[in-house]
Short mmCIF file of C-alpha atoms in Angstrom, two decimals:
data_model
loop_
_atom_site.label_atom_id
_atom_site.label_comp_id
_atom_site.label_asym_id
_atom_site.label_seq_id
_atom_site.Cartn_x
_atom_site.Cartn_y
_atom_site.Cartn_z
CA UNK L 1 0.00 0.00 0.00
CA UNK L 2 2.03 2.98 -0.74
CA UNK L 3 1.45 6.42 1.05
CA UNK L 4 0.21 8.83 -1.40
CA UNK L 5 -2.58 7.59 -3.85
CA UNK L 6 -2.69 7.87 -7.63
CA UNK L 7 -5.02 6.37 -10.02
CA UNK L 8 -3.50 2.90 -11.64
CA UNK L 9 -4.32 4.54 -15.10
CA UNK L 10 -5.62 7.23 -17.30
CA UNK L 11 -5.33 7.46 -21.25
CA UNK L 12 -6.28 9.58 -23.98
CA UNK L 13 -6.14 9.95 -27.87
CA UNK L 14 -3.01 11.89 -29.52
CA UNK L 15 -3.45 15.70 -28.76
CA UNK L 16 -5.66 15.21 -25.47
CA UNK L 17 -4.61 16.17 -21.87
CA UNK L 18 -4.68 14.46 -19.06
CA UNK L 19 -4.42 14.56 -15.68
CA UNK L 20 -3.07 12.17 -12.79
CA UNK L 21 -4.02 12.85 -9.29
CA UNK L 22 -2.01 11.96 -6.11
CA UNK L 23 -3.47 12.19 -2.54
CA UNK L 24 -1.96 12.14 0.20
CA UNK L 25 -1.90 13.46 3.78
CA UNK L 26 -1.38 16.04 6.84
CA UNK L 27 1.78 14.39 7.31
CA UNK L 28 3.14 14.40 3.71
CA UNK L 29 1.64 16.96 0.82
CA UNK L 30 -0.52 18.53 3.39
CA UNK L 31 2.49 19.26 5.88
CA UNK L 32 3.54 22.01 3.05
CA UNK L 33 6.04 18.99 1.45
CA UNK L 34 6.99 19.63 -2.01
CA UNK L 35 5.85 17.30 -4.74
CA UNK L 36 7.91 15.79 -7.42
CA UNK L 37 6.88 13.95 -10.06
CA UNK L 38 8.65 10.81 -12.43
CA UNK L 39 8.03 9.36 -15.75
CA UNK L 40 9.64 5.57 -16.34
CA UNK L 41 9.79 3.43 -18.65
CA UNK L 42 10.64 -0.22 -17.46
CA UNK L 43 13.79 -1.09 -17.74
CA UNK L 44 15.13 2.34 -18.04
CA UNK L 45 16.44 4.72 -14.73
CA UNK L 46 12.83 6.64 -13.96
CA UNK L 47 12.98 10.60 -15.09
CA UNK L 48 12.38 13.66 -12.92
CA UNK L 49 9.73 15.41 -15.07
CA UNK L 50 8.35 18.12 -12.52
CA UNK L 51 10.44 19.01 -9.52
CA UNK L 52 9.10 21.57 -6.35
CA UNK L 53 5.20 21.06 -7.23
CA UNK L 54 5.49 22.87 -10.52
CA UNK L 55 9.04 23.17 -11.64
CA UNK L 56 9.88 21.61 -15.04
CA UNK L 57 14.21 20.68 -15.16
CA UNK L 58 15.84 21.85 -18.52
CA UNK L 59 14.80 19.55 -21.37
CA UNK L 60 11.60 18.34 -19.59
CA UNK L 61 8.62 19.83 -22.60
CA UNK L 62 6.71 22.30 -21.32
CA UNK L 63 3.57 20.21 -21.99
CA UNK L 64 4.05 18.71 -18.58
CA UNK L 65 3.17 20.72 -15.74
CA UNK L 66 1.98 20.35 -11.88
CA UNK L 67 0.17 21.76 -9.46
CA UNK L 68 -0.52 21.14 -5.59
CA UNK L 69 -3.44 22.03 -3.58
CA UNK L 70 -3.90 21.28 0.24
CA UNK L 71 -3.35 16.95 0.98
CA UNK L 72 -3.07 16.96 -3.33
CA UNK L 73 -1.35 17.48 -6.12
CA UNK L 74 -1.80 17.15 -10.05
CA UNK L 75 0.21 16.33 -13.43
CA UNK L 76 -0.89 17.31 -16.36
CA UNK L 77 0.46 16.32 -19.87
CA UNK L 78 -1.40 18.25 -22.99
CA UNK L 79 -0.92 17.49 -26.37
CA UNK L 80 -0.69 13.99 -25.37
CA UNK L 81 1.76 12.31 -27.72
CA UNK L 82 2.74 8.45 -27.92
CA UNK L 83 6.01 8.83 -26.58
CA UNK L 84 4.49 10.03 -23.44
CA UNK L 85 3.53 6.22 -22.35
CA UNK L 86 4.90 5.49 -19.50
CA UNK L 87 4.15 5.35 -15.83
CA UNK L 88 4.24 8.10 -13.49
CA UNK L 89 4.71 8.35 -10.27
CA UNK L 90 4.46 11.15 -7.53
CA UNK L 91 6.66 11.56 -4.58
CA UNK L 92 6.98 13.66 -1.42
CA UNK L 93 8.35 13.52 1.90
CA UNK L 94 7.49 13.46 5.67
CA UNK L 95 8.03 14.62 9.32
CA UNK L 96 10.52 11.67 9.33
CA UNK L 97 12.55 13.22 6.05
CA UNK L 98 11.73 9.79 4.36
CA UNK L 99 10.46 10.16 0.99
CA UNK L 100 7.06 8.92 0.05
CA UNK L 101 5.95 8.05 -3.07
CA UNK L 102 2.06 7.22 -4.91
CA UNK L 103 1.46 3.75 -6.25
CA UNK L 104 2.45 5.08 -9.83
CA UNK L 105 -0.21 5.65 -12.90
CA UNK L 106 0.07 3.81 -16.55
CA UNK L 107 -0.64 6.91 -18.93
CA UNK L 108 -1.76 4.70 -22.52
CA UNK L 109 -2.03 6.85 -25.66
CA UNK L 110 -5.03 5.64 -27.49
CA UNK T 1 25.38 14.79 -16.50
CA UNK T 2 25.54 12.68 -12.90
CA UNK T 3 25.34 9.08 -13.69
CA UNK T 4 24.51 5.95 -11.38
CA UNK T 5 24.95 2.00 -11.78
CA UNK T 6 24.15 -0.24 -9.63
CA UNK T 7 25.64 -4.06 -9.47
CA UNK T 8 25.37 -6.99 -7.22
CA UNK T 9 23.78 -10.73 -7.34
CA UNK T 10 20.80 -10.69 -8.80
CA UNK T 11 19.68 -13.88 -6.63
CA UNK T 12 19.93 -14.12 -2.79
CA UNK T 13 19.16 -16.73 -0.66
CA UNK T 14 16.24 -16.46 2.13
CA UNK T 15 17.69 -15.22 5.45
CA UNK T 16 21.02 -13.98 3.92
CA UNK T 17 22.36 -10.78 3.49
CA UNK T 18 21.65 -8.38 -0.13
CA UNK T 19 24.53 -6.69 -0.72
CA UNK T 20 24.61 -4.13 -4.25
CA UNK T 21 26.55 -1.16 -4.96
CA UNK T 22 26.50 2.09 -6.44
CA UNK T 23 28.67 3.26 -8.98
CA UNK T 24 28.73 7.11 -9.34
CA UNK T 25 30.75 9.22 -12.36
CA UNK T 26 29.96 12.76 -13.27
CA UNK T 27 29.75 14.33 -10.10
CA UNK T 28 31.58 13.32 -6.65
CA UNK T 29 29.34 11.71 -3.69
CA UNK T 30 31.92 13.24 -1.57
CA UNK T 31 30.86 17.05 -3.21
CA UNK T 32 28.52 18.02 -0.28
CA UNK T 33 24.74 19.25 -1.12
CA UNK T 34 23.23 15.81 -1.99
CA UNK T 35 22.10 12.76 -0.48
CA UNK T 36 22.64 9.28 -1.65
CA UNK T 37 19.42 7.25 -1.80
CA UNK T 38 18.67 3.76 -2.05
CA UNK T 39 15.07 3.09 -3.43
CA UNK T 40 13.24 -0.35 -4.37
CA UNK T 41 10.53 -1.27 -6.52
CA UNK T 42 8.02 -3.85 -6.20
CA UNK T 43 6.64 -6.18 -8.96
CA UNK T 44 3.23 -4.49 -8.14
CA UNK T 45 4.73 -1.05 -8.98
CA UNK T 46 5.05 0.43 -5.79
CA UNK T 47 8.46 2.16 -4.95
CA UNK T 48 9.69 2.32 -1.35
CA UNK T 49 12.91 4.49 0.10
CA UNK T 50 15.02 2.14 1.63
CA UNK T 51 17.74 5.46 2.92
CA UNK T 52 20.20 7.27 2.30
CA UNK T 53 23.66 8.17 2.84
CA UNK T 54 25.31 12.28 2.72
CA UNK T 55 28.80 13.94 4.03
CA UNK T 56 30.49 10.96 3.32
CA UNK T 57 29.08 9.24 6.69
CA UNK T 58 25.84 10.30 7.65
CA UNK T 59 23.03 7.91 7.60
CA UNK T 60 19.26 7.99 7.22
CA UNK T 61 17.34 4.65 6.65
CA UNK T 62 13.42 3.86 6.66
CA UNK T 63 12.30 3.41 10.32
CA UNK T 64 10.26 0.15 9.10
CA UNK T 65 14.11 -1.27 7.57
CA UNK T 66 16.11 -0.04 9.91
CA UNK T 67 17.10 -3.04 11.93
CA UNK T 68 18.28 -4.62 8.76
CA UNK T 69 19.79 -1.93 6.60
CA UNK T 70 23.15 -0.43 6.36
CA UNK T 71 24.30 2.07 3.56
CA UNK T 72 28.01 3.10 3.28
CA UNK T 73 30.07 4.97 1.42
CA UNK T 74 33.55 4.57 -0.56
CA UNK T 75 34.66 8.01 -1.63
CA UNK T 76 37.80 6.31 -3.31
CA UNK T 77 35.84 4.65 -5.86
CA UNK T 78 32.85 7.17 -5.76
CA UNK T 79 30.62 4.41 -4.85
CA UNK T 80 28.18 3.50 -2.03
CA UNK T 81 26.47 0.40 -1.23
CA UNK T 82 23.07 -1.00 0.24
CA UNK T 83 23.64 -3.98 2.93
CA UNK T 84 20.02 -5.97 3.61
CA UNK T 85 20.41 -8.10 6.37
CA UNK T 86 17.70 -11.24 6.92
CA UNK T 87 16.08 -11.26 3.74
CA UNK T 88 13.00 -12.78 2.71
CA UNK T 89 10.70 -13.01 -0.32
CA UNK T 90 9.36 -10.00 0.54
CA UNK T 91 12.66 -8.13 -0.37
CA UNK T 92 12.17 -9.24 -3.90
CA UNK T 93 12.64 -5.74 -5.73
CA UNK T 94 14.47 -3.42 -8.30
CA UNK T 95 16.73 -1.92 -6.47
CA UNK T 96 17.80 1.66 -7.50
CA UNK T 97 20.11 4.08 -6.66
CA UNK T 98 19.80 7.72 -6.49
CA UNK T 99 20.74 11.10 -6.50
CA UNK T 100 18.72 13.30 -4.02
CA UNK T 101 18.77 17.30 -4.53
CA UNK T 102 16.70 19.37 -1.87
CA UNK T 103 13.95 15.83 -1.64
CA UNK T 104 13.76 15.41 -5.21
CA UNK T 105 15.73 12.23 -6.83
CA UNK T 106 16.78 14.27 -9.60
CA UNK T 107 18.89 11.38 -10.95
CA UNK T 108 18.36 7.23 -11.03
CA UNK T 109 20.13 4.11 -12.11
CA UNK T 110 18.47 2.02 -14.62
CA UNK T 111 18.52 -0.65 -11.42
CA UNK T 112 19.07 -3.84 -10.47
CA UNK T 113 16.79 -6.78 -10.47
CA UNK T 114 17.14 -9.23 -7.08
CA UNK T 115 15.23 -12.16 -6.23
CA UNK T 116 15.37 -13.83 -2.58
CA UNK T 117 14.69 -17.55 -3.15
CA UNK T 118 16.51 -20.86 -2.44
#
C-alpha cells in the first residue's frame, strides 16, 4: 500500500490532456512537502519530469506541468503524444525526512 | 550529467544478506549538497525508500528497515552500497540508486533486479 494515492491509469487519444491525481496526507503533501513527479519506462532509470510542485528541469517539454493544492497534487500532460507512455509516479516527503511516493499511474495513448 | 549504476547478485538466498553497490561518475558523492538514496521497486509497482547516505558518513534509513539496513560509502571509488540483512521473499525488488537534490531524486540508475529464493 504505498502512502500517497494515484489512479493505476488514465489514457487519452493523440493531442488530449490528461491529468493524474495523487493524494496524500497532513503528514506528507498537506504538511507544506513539495511534490515531485517521475516518468519511467521499465527497464530504463525513472525521469524527474516536474520538480518543487510545478518546476519543469531543462529539457523536460513544457507540456508537462503540476500543481498542488492542500493533501493533493496534479500532473498534467497536454498534447498527449505516444512517446508520453509510461508510468508516473508522484513523490513527497514526511516529518521523518523519508520520501514517500504514490502507487504510480500507466498513462496509454489511445 | 551525474550518472549511477548499480551491481550486485541478482539472486539471494532467504535469510542472507543483499549486498549491491553504487557506482557514481559525473559528479563526486563526496561534493557536499546531496544525499545518496537507495530506493526499491516492487513487482506491483510500488516504490519504497530504503535510505540514504550524505557527508560521506551520515546515515538515514526507513524506520520500518532499519534493523536490517546499512548504507556506506567509498569516496575512493565514488561508490556507495546497500547492505540488507535477513532477507526474505518480501525483499524481492528493483533496487535503485539515487541522486537526491533538496527531496527530489533528480537522478536514477536504470537498477538492479534481485530475487530472494533458495
Amino acid at each position: 500500500q504505498s502512502v500517497l494515492t494515484q489512479p493505476p491509469s488514465v489514457s487519452g487519444a493523440p493531442g488530449q490532456r490528461v491529468t493524474i491525481s495523487c493524494t496524500g496526507s497532513s503528514s506528507n503533501i498537506g504538511a507544506g512537502y513539495d511534490v515531485h513527479w517521475y516518468q519511467h519506462l521499465p527497464g530504463t532509470a525513472p525521469k524527474l519530469l516536474i520538480y518543487d510542485n510545478n518546476n519543469r528541469p531543462s529539457g523536460v517539454p513544457d507540456r508537462f506541468s503540476g500543481s498542488k493544492s492542500g493533501t493533493s497534487a496534479s500532473l498534467a500532460i497536454t498534447g498527449l503524444q505516444a512517446e508520453d507512455e509510461a508510468d508516473y509516479y508522484c513523490q513527497s516527503s514526511d516529518s521523518s525526512r523519508r520520501g514517500v511516493f504514490g502507487g504510480g499511474t500507466k498513462v496509454t495513448v489511445l | 550529467q551525474v550518472q549511477l549504476q548499480e551491481s550486485g547478485p541478482g539472486l539471494v538466498k532467504p535469510s542472507q544478506t543483499l549486498s549491491l553497490t553504487c557506482s557514481v561518475s559525473g559528479g563526486s558523492i563526496s561534493s557536499g549538497g546531496h544525499y545518496w538514496t537507495w530506493i526499491r521497486q516492487f513487482s506491483g509497482k510500488g516504490l519504497e525508500w530504503i535510505g540514504y547516505i550524505y557527508d560521506s558518513g551520515s546515515t538515514y534509513y526507513n524506520p520500518s528497515l532499519k534493523s536490517r539496513v546499512t548504507i556506506s560509502a567509498d569516496t575512493s571509488k565514488n561508490q556507495f552500497s546497500l547492505k540488507l540483512t535477513s532477507v526474505t521473499a518480501a525483499d524481492t525488488a528493483v533496487y535503485y540508486c539515487a541522486r537526491e537534490e533538496r527531496r527530489a531524486f533528480d537522478f536514477w540508475g536504470q537498477g538492479t533486479m534481485v530475487t530472494v529464493s533458495s
